[in-house]
XYZ file of C-alpha atoms in Angstrom:
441
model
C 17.461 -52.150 -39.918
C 16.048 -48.942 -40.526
C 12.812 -49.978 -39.673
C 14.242 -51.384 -35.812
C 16.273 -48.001 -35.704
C 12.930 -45.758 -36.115
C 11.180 -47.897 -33.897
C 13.851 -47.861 -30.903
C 13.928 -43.707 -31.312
C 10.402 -43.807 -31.158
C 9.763 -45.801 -28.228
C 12.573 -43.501 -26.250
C 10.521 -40.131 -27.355
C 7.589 -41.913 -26.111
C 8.685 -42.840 -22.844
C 10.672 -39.475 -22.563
C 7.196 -37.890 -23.117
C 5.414 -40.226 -20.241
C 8.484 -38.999 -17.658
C 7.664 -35.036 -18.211
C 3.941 -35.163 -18.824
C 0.668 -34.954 -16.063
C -1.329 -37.580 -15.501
C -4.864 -37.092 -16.492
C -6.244 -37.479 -13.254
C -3.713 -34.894 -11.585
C -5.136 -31.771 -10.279
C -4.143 -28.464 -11.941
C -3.784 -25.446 -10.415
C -2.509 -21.634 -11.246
C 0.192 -20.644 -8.548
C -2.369 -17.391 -8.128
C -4.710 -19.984 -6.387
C -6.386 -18.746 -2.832
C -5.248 -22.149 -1.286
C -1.325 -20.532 -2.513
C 0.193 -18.308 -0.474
C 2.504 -16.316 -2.322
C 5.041 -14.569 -0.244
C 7.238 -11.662 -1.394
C 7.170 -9.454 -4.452
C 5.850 -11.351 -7.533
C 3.617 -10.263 -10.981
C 0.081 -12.104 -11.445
C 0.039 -11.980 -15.066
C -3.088 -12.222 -17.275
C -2.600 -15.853 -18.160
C -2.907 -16.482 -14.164
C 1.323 -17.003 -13.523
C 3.114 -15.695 -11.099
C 6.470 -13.965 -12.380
C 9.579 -13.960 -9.302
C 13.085 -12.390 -9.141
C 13.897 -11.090 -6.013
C 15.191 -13.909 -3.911
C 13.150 -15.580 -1.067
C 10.086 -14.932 -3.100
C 8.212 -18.040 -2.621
C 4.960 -20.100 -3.200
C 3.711 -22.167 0.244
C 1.236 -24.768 -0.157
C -0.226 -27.887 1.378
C -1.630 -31.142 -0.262
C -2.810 -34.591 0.121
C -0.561 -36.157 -2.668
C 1.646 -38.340 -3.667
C 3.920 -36.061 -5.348
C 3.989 -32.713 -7.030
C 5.394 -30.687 -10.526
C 5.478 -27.436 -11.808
C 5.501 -25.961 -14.901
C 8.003 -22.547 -14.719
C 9.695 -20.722 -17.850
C 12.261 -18.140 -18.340
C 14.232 -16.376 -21.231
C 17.406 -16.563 -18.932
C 20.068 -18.964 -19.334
C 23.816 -19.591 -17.497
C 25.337 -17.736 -15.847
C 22.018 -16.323 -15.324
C 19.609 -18.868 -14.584
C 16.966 -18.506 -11.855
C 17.056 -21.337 -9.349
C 14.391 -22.453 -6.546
C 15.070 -24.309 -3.780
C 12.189 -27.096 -2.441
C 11.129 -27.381 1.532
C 9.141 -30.402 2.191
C 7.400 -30.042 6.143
C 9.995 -27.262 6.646
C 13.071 -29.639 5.236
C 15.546 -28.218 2.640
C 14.840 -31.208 -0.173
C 16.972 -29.776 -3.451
C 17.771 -26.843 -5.391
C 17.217 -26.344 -8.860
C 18.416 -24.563 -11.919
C 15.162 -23.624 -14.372
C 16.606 -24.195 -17.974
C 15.836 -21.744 -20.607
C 12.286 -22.321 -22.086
C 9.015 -24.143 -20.651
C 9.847 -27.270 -19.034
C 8.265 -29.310 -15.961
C 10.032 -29.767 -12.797
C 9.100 -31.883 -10.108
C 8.994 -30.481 -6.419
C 8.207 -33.729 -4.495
C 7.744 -37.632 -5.215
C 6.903 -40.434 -2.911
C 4.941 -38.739 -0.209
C 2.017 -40.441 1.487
C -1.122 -38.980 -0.110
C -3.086 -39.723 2.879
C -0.825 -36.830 4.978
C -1.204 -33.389 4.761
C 2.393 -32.143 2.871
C 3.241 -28.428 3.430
C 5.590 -27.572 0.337
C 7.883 -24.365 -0.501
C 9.254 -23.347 -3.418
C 11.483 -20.672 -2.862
C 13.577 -18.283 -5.366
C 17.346 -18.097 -4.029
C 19.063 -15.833 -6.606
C 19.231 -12.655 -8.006
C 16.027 -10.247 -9.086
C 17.024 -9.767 -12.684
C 17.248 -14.012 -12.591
C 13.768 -13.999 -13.592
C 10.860 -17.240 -13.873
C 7.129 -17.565 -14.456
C 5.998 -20.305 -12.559
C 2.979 -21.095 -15.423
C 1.077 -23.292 -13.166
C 1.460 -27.110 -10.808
C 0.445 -30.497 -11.209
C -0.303 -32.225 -7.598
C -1.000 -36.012 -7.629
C -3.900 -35.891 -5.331
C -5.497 -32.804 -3.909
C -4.684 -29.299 -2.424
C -5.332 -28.835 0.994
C -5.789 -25.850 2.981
C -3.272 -23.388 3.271
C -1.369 -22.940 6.233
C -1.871 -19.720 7.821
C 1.156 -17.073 7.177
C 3.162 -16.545 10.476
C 2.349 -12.878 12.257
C 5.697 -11.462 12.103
C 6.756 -9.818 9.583
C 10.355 -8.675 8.138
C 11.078 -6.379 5.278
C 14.626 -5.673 4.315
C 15.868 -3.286 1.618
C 19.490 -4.080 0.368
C 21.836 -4.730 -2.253
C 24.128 -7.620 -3.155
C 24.788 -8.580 0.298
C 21.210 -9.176 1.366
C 20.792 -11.019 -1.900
C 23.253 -13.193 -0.128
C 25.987 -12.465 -3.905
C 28.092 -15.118 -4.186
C 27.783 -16.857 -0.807
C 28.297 -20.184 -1.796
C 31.817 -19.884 -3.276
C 34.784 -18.041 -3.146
C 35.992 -18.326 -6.489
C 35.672 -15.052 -8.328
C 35.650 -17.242 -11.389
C 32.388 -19.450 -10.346
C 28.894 -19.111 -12.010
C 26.536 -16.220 -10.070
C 23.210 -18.037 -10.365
C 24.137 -20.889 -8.336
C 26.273 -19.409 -5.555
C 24.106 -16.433 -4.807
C 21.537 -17.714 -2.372
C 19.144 -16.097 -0.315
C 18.539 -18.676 1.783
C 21.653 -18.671 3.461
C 21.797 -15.145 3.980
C 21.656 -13.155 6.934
C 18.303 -11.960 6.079
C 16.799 -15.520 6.367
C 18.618 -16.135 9.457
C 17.196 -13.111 10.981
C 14.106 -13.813 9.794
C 14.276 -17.561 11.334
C 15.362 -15.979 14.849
C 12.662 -13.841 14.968
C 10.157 -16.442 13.709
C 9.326 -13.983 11.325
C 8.000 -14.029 7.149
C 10.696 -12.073 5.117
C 9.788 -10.030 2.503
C 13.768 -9.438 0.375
C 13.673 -6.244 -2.240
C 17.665 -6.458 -2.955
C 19.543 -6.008 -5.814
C 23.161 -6.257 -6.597
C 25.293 -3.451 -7.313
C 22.378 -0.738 -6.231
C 22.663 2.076 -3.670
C 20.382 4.695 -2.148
C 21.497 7.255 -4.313
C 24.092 6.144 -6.650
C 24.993 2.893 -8.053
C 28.356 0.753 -8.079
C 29.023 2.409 -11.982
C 28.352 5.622 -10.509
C 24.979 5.595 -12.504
C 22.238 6.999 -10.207
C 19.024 6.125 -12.134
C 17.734 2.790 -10.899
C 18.822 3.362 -7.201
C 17.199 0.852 -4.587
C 14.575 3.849 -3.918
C 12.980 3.884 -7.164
C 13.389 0.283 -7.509
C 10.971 0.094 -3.725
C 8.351 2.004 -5.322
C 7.478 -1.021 -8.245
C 5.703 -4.276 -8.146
C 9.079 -6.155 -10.145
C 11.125 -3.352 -12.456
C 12.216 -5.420 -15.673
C 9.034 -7.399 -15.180
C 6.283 -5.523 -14.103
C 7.108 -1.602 -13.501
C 3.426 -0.891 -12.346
C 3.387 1.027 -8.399
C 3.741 -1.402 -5.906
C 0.588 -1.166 -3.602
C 2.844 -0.608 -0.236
C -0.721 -0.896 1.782
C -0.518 -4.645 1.006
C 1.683 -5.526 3.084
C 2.319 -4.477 7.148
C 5.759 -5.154 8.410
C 6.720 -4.936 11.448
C 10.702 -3.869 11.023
C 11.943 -2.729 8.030
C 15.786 -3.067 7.609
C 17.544 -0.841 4.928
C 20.992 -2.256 4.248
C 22.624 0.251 2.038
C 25.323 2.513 1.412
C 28.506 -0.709 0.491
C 27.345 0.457 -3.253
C 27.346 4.592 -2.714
C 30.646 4.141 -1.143
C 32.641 2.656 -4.542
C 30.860 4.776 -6.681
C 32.380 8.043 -4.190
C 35.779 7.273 -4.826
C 35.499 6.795 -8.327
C 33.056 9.467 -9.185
C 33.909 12.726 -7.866
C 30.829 14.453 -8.439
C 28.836 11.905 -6.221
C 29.217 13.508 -2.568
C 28.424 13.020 0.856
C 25.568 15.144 0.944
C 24.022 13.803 -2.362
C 23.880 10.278 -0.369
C 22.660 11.198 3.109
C 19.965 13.457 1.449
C 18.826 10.405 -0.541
C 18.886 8.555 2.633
C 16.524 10.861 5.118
C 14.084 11.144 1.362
C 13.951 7.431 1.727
C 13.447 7.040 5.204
C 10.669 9.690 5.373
C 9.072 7.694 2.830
C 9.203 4.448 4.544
C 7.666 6.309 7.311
C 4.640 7.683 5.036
C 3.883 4.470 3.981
C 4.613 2.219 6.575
C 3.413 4.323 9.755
C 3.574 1.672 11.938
C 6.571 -0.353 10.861
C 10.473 -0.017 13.067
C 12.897 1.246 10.580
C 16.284 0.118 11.261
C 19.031 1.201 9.012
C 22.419 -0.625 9.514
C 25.430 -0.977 7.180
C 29.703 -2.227 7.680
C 30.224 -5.455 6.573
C 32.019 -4.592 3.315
C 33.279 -1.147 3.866
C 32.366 1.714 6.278
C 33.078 5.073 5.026
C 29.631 5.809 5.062
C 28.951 5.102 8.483
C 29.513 8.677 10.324
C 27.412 10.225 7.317
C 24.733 7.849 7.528
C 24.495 7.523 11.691
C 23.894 11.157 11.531
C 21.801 11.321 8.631
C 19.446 8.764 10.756
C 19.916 10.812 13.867
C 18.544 14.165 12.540
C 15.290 11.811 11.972
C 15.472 9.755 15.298
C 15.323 12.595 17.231
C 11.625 13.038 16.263
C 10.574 9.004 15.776
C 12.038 7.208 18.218
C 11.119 3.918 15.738
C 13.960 4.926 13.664
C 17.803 3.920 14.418
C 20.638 3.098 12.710
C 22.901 0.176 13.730
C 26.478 -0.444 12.219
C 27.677 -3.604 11.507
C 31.375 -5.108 11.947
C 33.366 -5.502 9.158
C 32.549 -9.140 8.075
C 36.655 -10.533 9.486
C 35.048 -10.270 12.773
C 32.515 -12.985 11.961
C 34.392 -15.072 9.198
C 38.378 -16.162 8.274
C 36.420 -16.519 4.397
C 34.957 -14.469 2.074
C 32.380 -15.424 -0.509
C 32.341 -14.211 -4.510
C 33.921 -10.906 -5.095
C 35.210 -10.371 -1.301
C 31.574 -10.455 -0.101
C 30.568 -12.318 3.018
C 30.232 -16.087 3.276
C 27.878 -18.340 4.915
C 29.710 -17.591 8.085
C 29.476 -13.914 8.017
C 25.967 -13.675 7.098
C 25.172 -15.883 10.590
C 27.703 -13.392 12.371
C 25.595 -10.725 11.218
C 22.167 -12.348 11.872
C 23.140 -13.293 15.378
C 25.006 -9.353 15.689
C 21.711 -7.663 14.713
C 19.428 -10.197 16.850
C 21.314 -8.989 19.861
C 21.311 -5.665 19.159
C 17.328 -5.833 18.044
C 16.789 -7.411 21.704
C 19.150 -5.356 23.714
C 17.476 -1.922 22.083
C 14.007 -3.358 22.426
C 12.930 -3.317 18.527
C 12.296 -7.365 19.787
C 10.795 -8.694 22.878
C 12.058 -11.705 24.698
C 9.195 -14.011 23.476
C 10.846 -14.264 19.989
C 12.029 -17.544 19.637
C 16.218 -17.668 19.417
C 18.428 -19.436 16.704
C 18.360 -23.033 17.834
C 21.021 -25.389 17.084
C 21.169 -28.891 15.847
C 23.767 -30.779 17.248
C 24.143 -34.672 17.894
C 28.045 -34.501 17.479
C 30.370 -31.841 19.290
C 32.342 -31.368 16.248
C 29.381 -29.944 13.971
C 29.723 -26.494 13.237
C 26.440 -25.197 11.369
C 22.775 -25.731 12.062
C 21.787 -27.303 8.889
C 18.643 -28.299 10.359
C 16.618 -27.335 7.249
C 18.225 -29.856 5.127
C 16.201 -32.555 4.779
C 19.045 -35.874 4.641
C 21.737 -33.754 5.638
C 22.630 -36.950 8.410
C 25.935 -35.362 9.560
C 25.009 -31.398 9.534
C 27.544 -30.325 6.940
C 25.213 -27.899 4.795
C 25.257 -30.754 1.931
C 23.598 -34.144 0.723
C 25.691 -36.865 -0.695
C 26.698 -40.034 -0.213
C 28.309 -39.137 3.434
C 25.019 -38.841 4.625
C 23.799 -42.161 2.698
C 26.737 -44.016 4.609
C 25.652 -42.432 7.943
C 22.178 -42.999 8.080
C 22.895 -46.596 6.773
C 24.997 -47.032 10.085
C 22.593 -45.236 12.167
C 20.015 -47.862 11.002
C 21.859 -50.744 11.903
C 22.245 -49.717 15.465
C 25.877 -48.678 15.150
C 25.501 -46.293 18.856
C 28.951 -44.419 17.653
C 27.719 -43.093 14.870
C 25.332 -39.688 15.561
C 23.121 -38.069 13.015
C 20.586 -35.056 13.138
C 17.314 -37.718 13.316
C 14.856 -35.211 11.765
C 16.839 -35.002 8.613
C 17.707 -38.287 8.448
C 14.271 -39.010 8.341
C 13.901 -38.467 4.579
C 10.588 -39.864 4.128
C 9.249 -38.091 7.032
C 7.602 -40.900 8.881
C 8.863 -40.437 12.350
C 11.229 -43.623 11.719
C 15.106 -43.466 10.539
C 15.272 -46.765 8.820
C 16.051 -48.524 5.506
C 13.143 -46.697 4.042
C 14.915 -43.235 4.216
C 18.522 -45.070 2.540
C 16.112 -46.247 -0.553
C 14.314 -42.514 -1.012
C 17.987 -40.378 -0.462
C 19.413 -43.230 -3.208
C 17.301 -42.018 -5.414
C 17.475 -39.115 -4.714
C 21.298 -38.654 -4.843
C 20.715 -40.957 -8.039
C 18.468 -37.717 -9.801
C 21.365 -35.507 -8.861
């Protein structure tokens, strides 16, 4: 008995070991490759990895494969976790939590190695949510990057560009999965524009004094390094070029004001006109657009005039306050923040105002909608087998695709995410892939 015991727990390790380990004829790569574009702040570490925090950070890649894994670790656990979300050919395909340790996750299964693949793996969460994404595993062969778009975004902020707490509004609810960058206004913004965002946000930071009142550790110092926590070496600013820089900040200063008297006005709006001057020295070329009111507006006289006294001399530099977020959402997300809703308000508030002022010309491509029925409310058109556009995958979808398939003409579904296998074809196919799927889950 013992004997069929130690047999039946070794035959499960075994074929535990098979499901988590490379196949010998995979090709390995480091994700500080040259055919791996690496967008946003990240640490190259000595061992080749690539260290992320700050959310949107991401890895873009192409390959002729059948499927794809990576190998990321972290010293984090829950609450804390980091989490990545997966776009295969531009589709939202799952979100993951990394456990605590060195473990292999897969990105993407099933695809046609004879196709060129283009997949992201994108950070959603917080900065101090850290990972080290060790190195991948692609069953086939890396292709040729595709080439990084022109435009680009970089946005300065604290918990509400992080997108805090979007995804719930339970004050009670888990951080690491409900903050999500990818949801935020910054990505929509970014998406309007048809622009590549670089995010440096952290919650609870100001530009001169933190939500404790604390003032070391303020968004400005935390600008001038690579990944603080990580990697506190300078950040090389002449790396990147953006085009618009957006500074979102001030919701933080504000709290700490009332409840520290000995943080003033002045202290704030001096910290601000340091900071812009800086982004100026640095980024000569780059709009600077400094805009703040979703959460609380105090600030705003302070800060309009603060930008002003610099405006007067660079006409690249404005400020632009935002609505408080009730005029773009009935919700609110984790700790009275704003919700998926808001953040769209806000992205479609500053487009407007970016086009109207001129910062944006009218060949940047709008927000598009994805509609087949009139009673959809959000374009969820990044969610690869979201059928019925309600920002999730589950067996709804499963059910509506299914009817879709068998001709059933009432029945209306978004047809590029329903297309889960990507073959141009919404058929029985794309039910057996999102089973599985859904079946992982």
């Amino acid at each position: 008995m013992k004997k069929y015991i130690s047999f039946i727990i070794s035959f499960i390790i075994l074929i535990c070991t098979v499901a988590v380990s490379v196949a010998a004829d995979d090709t390995e790569l480091y994700p500080n490759d040259s055919k791996i574009n690496r967008i946003g702040r990240c640490a190259v570490g000595e061992d080749n990895s690539v260290s992320v925090g700050y959310g949107l950070t991401e890895l873009n890649f192409n390959v002729k494969a059948s499927g794809v894994k990576c190998l990321i670790s972290t010293e984090n656990e829950e609450p804390q976790a980091p989490y990545f979300a997966v776009y295969i050919n531009g589709k939202f395909s799952q979100k993951f939590e990394v456990k605590q340790g060195e473990n292999w996750y897969t990105l993407a299964s099933g695809l046609s190695a004879s196709k060129v693949t283009n997949i992201r793996l994108v950070k959603t969460n917080e900065k101090w949510m850290t990972a080290k994404i060790i190195k991948l595993s692609v069953s086939g062969e890396v292709a040729d990057p595709t080439p990084v778009k022109s435009r680009l975004i970089e946005v300065v902020g604290d918990s509400i560009s992080a997108g805090y707490g979007i995804l719930t509004s339970d004050n009670n609810a888990a951080d690491d999965v409900n903050t999500d960058a990818t949801y935020s206004y910054v990505k929509i913004l970014a998406d309007k524009m048809g622009a590549q965002v670089n995010l440096i946000a952290n919650s609870g930071r100001g530009i001169y004094a933190n939500s404790d009142g604390s003032t070391g550790g303020a968004m400005p110092e935390l600008y001038d390094k690579l990944l603080s926590g990580v990697d506190n070496t300078a950040f090389d600013h002449s790396s990147v070029d953006p085009d618009i820089i957006i500074v979102n900040l001030g919701t933080n200063d504000s709290f700490a004001m009332k409840e520290h008297s000995e943080i003033t006005e002045e202290n704030i709006t001096d910290a601000a006109k340091k900071f812009m001057g800086h982004l100026r020295e640095v980024h000569p070329n780059a709009y600077i657009v400094w805009t703040y009111g979703l959460m609380n507006s105090n600030l705003t006289p302070a800060l309009e005039n603060a930008v002003s006294e610099l405006s007067a001399a660079d006409g690249r530099i404005c400020f632009i306050p935002l609505p408080n977020l009730k005029e773009f959402s009935d919700g609110f997300g984790k700790g009275w923040h704003p919700d998926i809703a808001a953040n769209k308000g806000a992205a479609d508030y500053l487009f407007d105002k970016f086009t109207e002022m001129g910062i944006i010309g009218s060949d940047t491509p709008g927000y598009m909608t994805a509609a087949a029925d009139s009673d959809w409310e959000h374009d969820s058109s990044k969610m690869l087998g979201d059928a019925n556009n309600d920002y999730a995958v589950n067996i709804l979808d499963l059910v509506r695709i299914k009817k879709y398939s068998a001709d059933d003409t009432s029945v209306g579904v978004n047809a590029e995410n329903a297309d889960y296998n990507l073959d141009g074809t919404i058929d029985a196919q794309d039910l057996v892939y999102l089973r599985k799927a859904l079946l992982r889950n």
